[in-house]
Short mmCIF file of C-alpha atoms in Angstrom, two decimals:
data_model
loop_
_atom_site.label_atom_id
_atom_site.label_comp_id
_atom_site.label_asym_id
_atom_site.label_seq_id
_atom_site.Cartn_x
_atom_site.Cartn_y
_atom_site.Cartn_z
CA MET H 30 32.08 -4.96 28.59
CA THR H 31 28.92 -3.86 30.32
CA LYS H 32 29.21 -2.82 33.87
CA THR H 33 26.70 -4.27 36.29
CA PRO H 34 25.26 -1.52 38.44
CA ARG H 35 26.05 -1.51 42.12
CA ILE H 36 22.85 -1.82 44.07
CA LEU H 37 22.50 -0.96 47.71
CA GLU H 38 19.53 -2.29 49.57
CA VAL H 39 17.59 0.37 51.42
CA ARG H 40 14.31 0.10 53.30
CA ALA H 41 12.78 3.50 53.68
CA ASN H 42 9.16 4.52 53.80
CA VAL H 43 8.77 7.48 51.47
CA LEU H 44 6.52 9.35 53.91
CA LYS H 45 8.56 8.54 57.00
CA ASP H 46 9.09 12.19 57.96
CA ASN H 47 5.33 12.77 57.96
CA ASP H 48 4.69 9.50 59.79
CA LEU H 49 7.25 10.30 62.50
CA LEU H 50 5.76 13.72 63.08
CA ALA H 51 2.21 12.29 63.12
CA ARG H 52 3.33 9.74 65.69
CA SER H 53 4.79 12.40 67.97
CA MET H 54 1.64 14.49 67.62
CA ARG H 55 -0.48 11.46 68.47
CA LEU H 56 1.54 11.14 71.69
CA ARG H 57 0.91 14.78 72.45
CA PHE H 58 -2.83 14.40 71.85
CA ALA H 59 -2.81 11.37 74.13
CA GLN H 60 -1.14 13.34 76.91
CA THR H 61 -3.67 16.16 76.68
CA GLY H 62 -6.61 13.77 76.21
CA THR H 63 -7.64 15.50 73.00
CA LEU H 64 -9.71 13.46 70.56
CA VAL H 65 -8.66 14.25 66.98
CA LEU H 66 -10.81 13.59 63.92
CA ASN H 67 -9.74 13.86 60.29
CA LEU H 68 -12.69 14.56 58.00
CA VAL H 69 -12.18 13.69 54.35
CA SER H 70 -14.56 13.95 51.42
CA SER H 71 -15.01 15.38 47.96
CA PRO H 72 -15.86 19.08 47.57
CA GLY H 73 -19.52 19.82 48.17
CA SER H 74 -20.27 16.79 50.34
CA GLY H 75 -21.56 18.96 53.14
CA LYS H 76 -18.50 18.81 55.43
CA THR H 77 -18.68 22.40 56.54
CA THR H 78 -22.45 22.39 57.18
CA LEU H 79 -22.13 19.22 59.24
CA LEU H 80 -19.10 20.48 61.10
CA ARG H 81 -20.73 23.81 61.89
CA ARG H 82 -23.69 22.06 63.47
CA THR H 83 -21.42 19.59 65.25
CA LEU H 84 -19.35 22.41 66.77
CA LEU H 85 -22.51 24.21 67.86
CA GLU H 86 -24.15 21.22 69.52
CA LEU H 87 -21.05 19.59 70.93
CA GLY H 88 -19.74 22.97 72.05
CA GLN H 89 -22.42 23.11 74.74
CA ARG H 90 -20.84 20.19 76.56
CA TYR H 91 -17.25 20.04 75.39
CA ARG H 92 -14.43 22.32 74.40
CA VAL H 93 -14.20 21.89 70.64
CA ALA H 94 -11.95 23.41 67.99
CA ALA H 95 -11.35 23.02 64.27
CA LEU H 96 -8.61 23.33 61.68
CA VAL H 97 -9.88 23.79 58.16
CA GLY H 98 -7.86 23.01 55.06
CA ASP H 99 -8.63 24.72 51.76
CA LEU H 100 -6.68 25.55 48.64
CA ALA H 101 -7.74 29.17 48.93
CA THR H 102 -10.12 31.49 50.82
CA ASP H 103 -11.07 31.37 54.47
CA ASN H 104 -14.82 31.18 53.76
CA ASP H 105 -15.19 27.84 55.51
CA ALA H 106 -13.30 29.00 58.59
CA LYS H 107 -15.56 32.05 58.78
CA ARG H 108 -18.68 29.89 58.55
CA LEU H 109 -17.37 27.59 61.25
CA ALA H 110 -16.28 30.42 63.54
CA GLU H 111 -19.94 31.47 63.76
CA SER H 112 -20.33 28.49 66.08
CA GLY H 113 -18.16 30.28 68.63
CA ALA H 114 -15.51 27.56 68.63
CA PRO H 115 -11.86 28.41 67.97
CA VAL H 116 -11.23 27.81 64.26
CA ARG H 117 -8.12 28.22 62.17
CA GLN H 118 -7.81 28.15 58.40
CA ILE H 119 -4.98 26.26 56.76
CA GLU H 120 -4.59 27.69 53.29
CA THR H 121 -2.72 25.08 51.28
CA LYS H 122 -2.32 27.23 48.12
CA THR H 123 -1.74 24.58 45.46
CA LEU H 124 -1.56 21.54 47.69
CA CYS H 125 -4.47 19.12 47.47
CA HIS H 126 -4.16 17.63 50.96
CA LEU H 127 -3.05 18.37 54.52
CA GLU H 128 0.24 17.09 55.93
CA ALA H 129 1.26 16.57 59.54
CA HIS H 130 3.59 19.58 59.67
CA MET H 131 0.72 21.91 58.67
CA ILE H 132 -1.30 20.66 61.60
CA GLU H 133 1.62 21.13 63.95
CA GLU H 134 2.25 24.67 62.70
CA HIS H 135 -1.39 25.69 62.99
CA LEU H 136 -1.72 24.33 66.52
CA GLN H 137 0.86 26.79 67.79
CA ASN H 138 -0.36 28.88 70.73
CA TRP H 139 -3.38 26.68 71.22
CA ASP H 140 -3.37 25.00 74.60
CA LEU H 141 -4.37 21.45 73.74
CA ARG H 142 -5.24 20.78 77.38
CA GLN H 143 -8.10 23.18 76.80
CA ILE H 144 -9.40 21.25 73.78
CA ASP H 145 -11.47 18.09 74.21
CA ILE H 146 -12.20 17.44 70.57
CA LEU H 147 -10.25 18.76 67.60
CA PHE H 148 -11.75 18.47 64.13
CA ILE H 149 -9.53 18.63 61.08
CA GLU H 150 -11.45 19.37 57.91
CA ASN H 151 -9.18 18.11 55.16
CA VAL H 152 -9.06 19.65 51.68
CA GLY H 153 -12.07 18.51 49.63
CA ASN H 154 -10.49 15.63 47.74
CA LEU H 155 -10.99 11.87 47.85
CA VAL H 156 -7.59 10.84 46.53
CA CYS H 157 -4.73 12.87 47.87
CA PRO H 158 -5.38 13.03 51.64
CA SER H 159 -5.27 9.21 51.92
CA SER H 160 -1.51 8.87 52.35
CA TRP H 161 -0.92 11.49 55.06
CA ASP H 162 -1.35 10.56 58.68
CA LEU H 163 -2.23 13.68 60.68
CA GLY H 164 -2.03 12.05 64.09
CA GLU H 165 -5.80 11.60 64.21
CA ASP H 166 -7.72 9.04 66.28
CA LEU H 167 -10.39 8.51 63.66
CA ARG H 168 -10.50 9.15 59.96
CA ILE H 169 -14.01 9.90 58.84
CA ALA H 170 -14.97 9.70 55.18
CA LEU H 171 -18.05 11.67 54.15
CA PHE H 172 -20.21 10.77 51.17
CA SER H 173 -23.37 12.65 50.33
CA THR H 174 -26.46 10.93 49.03
CA THR H 175 -26.28 13.20 45.97
CA GLU H 176 -22.89 11.88 44.87
CA GLY H 177 -24.00 8.42 43.78
CA GLU H 178 -23.63 5.03 45.39
CA ASP H 179 -20.61 4.02 43.34
CA LYS H 180 -18.40 6.75 44.76
CA PRO H 181 -16.66 4.40 47.22
CA LEU H 182 -15.64 2.10 44.35
CA LYS H 183 -13.94 5.00 42.63
CA TYR H 184 -11.85 5.91 45.67
CA PRO H 185 -10.83 2.58 47.20
CA THR H 186 -7.59 3.83 48.75
CA LEU H 187 -9.35 6.41 50.83
CA ILE H 188 -12.14 4.08 51.93
CA ASN H 189 -9.61 1.54 53.00
CA THR H 190 -8.01 4.01 55.41
CA ALA H 191 -11.30 5.29 56.88
CA ASP H 192 -12.63 4.27 60.31
CA ILE H 193 -16.15 5.61 59.91
CA ALA H 194 -18.21 6.38 56.81
CA LEU H 195 -20.64 9.21 57.23
CA ILE H 196 -23.44 9.48 54.71
CA THR H 197 -24.42 13.13 54.55
CA LYS H 198 -27.44 14.98 53.13
CA ILE H 199 -29.59 12.04 54.17
CA ASP H 200 -32.60 14.37 54.04
CA LEU H 201 -32.22 14.32 50.24
CA ALA H 202 -32.06 10.51 50.01
CA GLU H 203 -35.57 10.09 48.72
CA ALA H 204 -35.43 12.96 46.25
CA VAL H 205 -32.28 11.59 44.59
CA GLU H 206 -33.42 7.95 44.87
CA PHE H 207 -30.44 7.08 46.99
CA ASP H 208 -29.84 3.32 47.04
CA ARG H 209 -28.83 2.70 50.64
CA GLU H 210 -28.14 -0.99 50.22
CA ALA H 211 -25.79 -0.44 47.24
CA MET H 212 -23.95 2.29 49.13
CA TYR H 213 -23.41 0.13 52.20
CA GLN H 214 -22.24 -2.75 50.08
CA ASN H 215 -19.84 -0.61 48.06
CA LEU H 216 -18.33 0.82 51.23
CA ARG H 217 -17.84 -2.61 52.74
CA GLU H 218 -16.29 -4.13 49.61
CA MET H 219 -13.14 -2.16 50.35
CA ARG H 220 -13.50 -1.84 54.10
CA PRO H 221 -15.31 -4.86 55.48
CA GLY H 222 -17.28 -4.06 58.60
CA ILE H 223 -16.79 -0.29 58.40
CA GLU H 224 -19.05 1.62 60.74
CA ILE H 225 -21.62 3.69 58.81
CA LEU H 226 -23.67 6.60 60.10
CA GLU H 227 -26.27 8.73 58.31
CA VAL H 228 -26.72 12.43 58.98
CA SER H 229 -28.15 15.64 57.71
CA GLY H 230 -26.19 18.68 58.85
CA LYS H 231 -28.97 20.88 57.58
CA ARG H 232 -32.02 19.19 59.11
CA GLY H 233 -30.32 17.57 62.08
CA THR H 234 -31.32 14.01 61.23
CA GLY H 235 -28.93 11.48 62.75
CA MET H 236 -27.02 14.15 64.67
CA ALA H 237 -27.70 12.52 68.05
CA ALA H 238 -26.10 9.22 67.02
CA TRP H 239 -23.12 11.02 65.45
CA LEU H 240 -22.50 13.14 68.53
CA GLU H 241 -22.93 10.14 70.79
CA ARG H 242 -20.33 8.28 68.72
CA LEU H 243 -17.85 11.13 69.19
CA GLU H 244 -18.55 11.28 72.91
CA ARG H 245 -17.94 7.56 73.18
CA ALA H 246 -14.62 7.92 71.33
CA LEU H 247 -13.56 10.72 73.68
CA LYS H 248 -14.43 8.69 76.75
CA ALA H 249 -12.63 5.64 75.39
CA LYS H 250 -9.55 7.75 74.75
CA ARG H 251 -9.59 9.07 78.29
CA GLY H 252 -10.20 5.64 79.73
CA GLN H 253 -13.65 6.58 81.06
CA HIS H 254 -16.79 4.54 80.64
CA MET J 12 -2.10 15.86 42.09
CA HIS J 13 -0.33 14.66 45.21
CA GLU J 14 2.28 12.76 43.19
CA LEU J 15 4.51 15.82 43.19
CA SER J 16 4.49 15.83 46.99
CA ILE J 17 5.29 12.12 47.00
CA ALA J 18 8.07 12.64 44.43
CA THR J 19 9.55 15.42 46.56
CA SER J 20 9.60 13.05 49.53
CA ILE J 21 11.25 10.33 47.43
CA VAL J 22 14.02 12.73 46.37
CA SER J 23 14.53 13.89 49.93
CA VAL J 24 14.58 10.40 51.48
CA ALA J 25 16.85 9.02 48.72
CA GLN J 26 19.24 11.91 49.27
CA GLN J 27 19.35 11.26 53.01
CA GLU J 28 20.00 7.55 52.46
CA ALA J 29 22.72 8.27 49.87
CA ALA J 30 24.42 10.86 52.07
CA ALA J 31 24.40 8.47 55.03
CA ARG J 32 26.23 5.89 52.91
CA GLY J 33 28.49 8.36 51.11
CA VAL J 34 27.38 7.28 47.64
CA GLU J 35 26.24 8.94 44.43
CA VAL J 36 22.86 7.81 43.14
CA GLU J 37 22.15 6.66 39.58
CA ALA J 38 18.68 5.24 40.11
CA VAL J 39 16.11 4.86 42.87
CA HIS J 40 14.13 1.63 43.18
CA LEU J 41 10.66 2.15 44.51
CA ARG J 42 8.05 -0.41 45.53
CA LEU J 43 4.55 0.89 44.88
CA GLY J 44 1.40 -0.89 46.00
CA ALA J 45 -1.74 -0.93 43.85
CA LEU J 46 -3.62 0.58 46.79
CA SER J 47 -1.07 3.32 47.50
CA GLY J 48 -3.24 5.78 45.62
CA VAL J 49 -0.33 6.90 43.48
CA VAL J 50 -0.45 7.09 39.67
CA VAL J 51 2.79 5.83 38.11
CA ASP J 52 2.97 8.24 35.15
CA SER J 53 2.28 11.25 37.33
CA LEU J 54 4.88 10.08 39.81
CA LEU J 55 7.55 9.67 37.09
CA PHE J 56 6.80 13.15 35.82
CA GLY J 57 6.80 14.49 39.38
CA TYR J 58 10.18 12.86 40.02
CA GLU J 59 11.74 14.68 37.09
CA VAL J 60 10.42 17.98 38.37
CA ALA J 61 11.25 17.33 42.03
CA SER J 62 14.82 16.18 41.34
CA GLN J 63 15.76 19.23 39.29
CA GLY J 64 18.50 21.24 40.92
CA THR J 65 19.23 18.46 43.43
CA PRO J 66 22.06 15.89 43.40
CA LEU J 67 19.44 13.46 42.04
CA GLU J 68 18.79 15.42 38.87
CA GLY J 69 19.08 13.11 35.86
CA THR J 70 18.73 9.93 37.93
CA ARG J 71 16.06 7.34 37.15
CA LEU J 72 13.12 6.26 39.23
CA LEU J 73 12.40 2.55 38.75
CA ILE J 74 9.00 1.46 39.97
CA GLU J 75 8.03 -2.05 40.94
CA GLU J 76 4.26 -2.26 41.11
CA VAL J 77 2.87 -4.55 43.79
CA PRO J 78 -0.60 -6.03 43.25
CA LEU J 79 -3.15 -6.07 46.04
CA THR J 80 -2.93 -9.31 47.98
CA ILE J 81 -5.25 -10.41 50.75
CA TYR J 82 -5.19 -13.31 53.15
CA CYS J 83 -8.42 -15.26 52.78
CA PRO J 84 -9.32 -17.02 56.05
CA SER J 85 -11.74 -19.38 54.32
CA CYS J 86 -9.20 -20.55 51.73
CA GLN J 87 -6.41 -20.22 54.30
CA ALA J 88 -4.24 -18.73 51.60
CA GLU J 89 -2.84 -15.48 50.26
CA VAL J 90 -4.75 -14.44 47.18
CA GLU J 91 -3.70 -11.83 44.64
CA LEU J 92 -6.51 -9.56 43.46
CA GLU J 93 -6.81 -8.12 39.98
CA GLY J 94 -8.46 -4.83 40.79
CA ILE J 95 -8.68 -2.59 43.82
CA GLN J 96 -12.47 -2.18 43.97
CA SER J 97 -13.15 -5.10 46.27
CA LEU J 98 -11.43 -7.16 48.93
CA ARG J 99 -13.47 -10.21 47.98
CA CYS J 100 -11.58 -13.45 47.48
CA PRO J 101 -11.95 -14.43 43.80
CA ARG J 102 -11.84 -18.12 44.72
CA CYS J 103 -14.52 -18.38 47.39
CA GLY J 104 -16.27 -15.00 47.27
CA GLU J 105 -15.63 -14.14 50.94
CA LEU J 106 -14.64 -10.65 51.98
CA SER J 107 -11.37 -10.27 53.82
CA GLY J 108 -10.08 -7.21 55.61
CA GLU J 109 -6.62 -8.66 55.88
CA ILE J 110 -4.40 -6.93 53.35
CA ARG J 111 -1.00 -8.55 53.03
CA ARG J 112 0.50 -6.47 50.21
CA GLY J 113 -0.47 -3.59 48.00
CA LYS J 114 -0.10 -0.51 50.21
CA GLU J 115 3.67 -0.11 49.75
CA LEU J 116 5.24 3.24 49.14
CA GLU J 117 8.87 2.61 49.92
CA ILE J 118 12.36 2.98 48.58
CA VAL J 119 13.89 -0.49 48.48
CA ALA J 120 17.26 0.12 46.81
CA LEU J 121 19.63 2.68 45.38
CA GLU J 122 21.70 2.09 42.26
CA VAL J 123 24.96 3.88 42.86
CA LYS J 124 28.12 4.87 41.00
CA ASP J 125 31.26 2.87 41.73
#
């Protein structure tokens, strides 16, 4: 006689611990009026160059800070610290993404009331960071013109969770025969209507619109107009 | 490979749920959306590794894969998609941002010992 297994119905989100923590951090960021951005991309997309320039330019008007995730080394944090903004490295060792508890731990002793905009540079990876909410206001996916226009099609999960797509290294567009129309279409196949901006962290092209977008998000968060 | 992190969370959440009910687990039923970004084979391997040395060691992870389904406003219907590269309705060709299913990453049941 075969025994039928006893099955208990359960409804539990696998990442509920992370989600709960992210939610409580989001509340904290709301109380301090800190705008939080989660930057995701593949390695070599120009995240650090863009962020360095962003910290420099935005730092003249706002109090900015950054957390930088990397498997190993604090090279990126050092490069970013040259901007004068407070920067902390999160060394993930073998982990390919950042999780909410790492953000919480690395925010210790930082007075969030003294930070207007906090940038989180995720580990360079277009797959793994998708599932972890870090309590951010906006998730920004970076794609460089040198990576190819079909990149968004290869990483649909990530695109679908992004709020803004940032096309980086736009100064190289012509040299690599970047197909703008194909890129825009590929992005919008998985995220209809996604906002797209083009920048060059090296040359400064498109920086004004990018910074203005961040300023607008900060004002919206603080209920200013 | 983030599947090991996901597997570790599955083991931990399943253990919490089992402990709360005072039961011993034989298998964990998981619902996994096509757009969850998780690879089934890697997750199964990760589960074996993550459950070692825990009360869940030797238990099975049973995965129900959920296809991506959108609501198409033009067709006024839910439409199941074959791939995950586009949210375009295969019937009318319109794009829809309204995902109804396919992002699941949840434990739906525990098979337990009597």
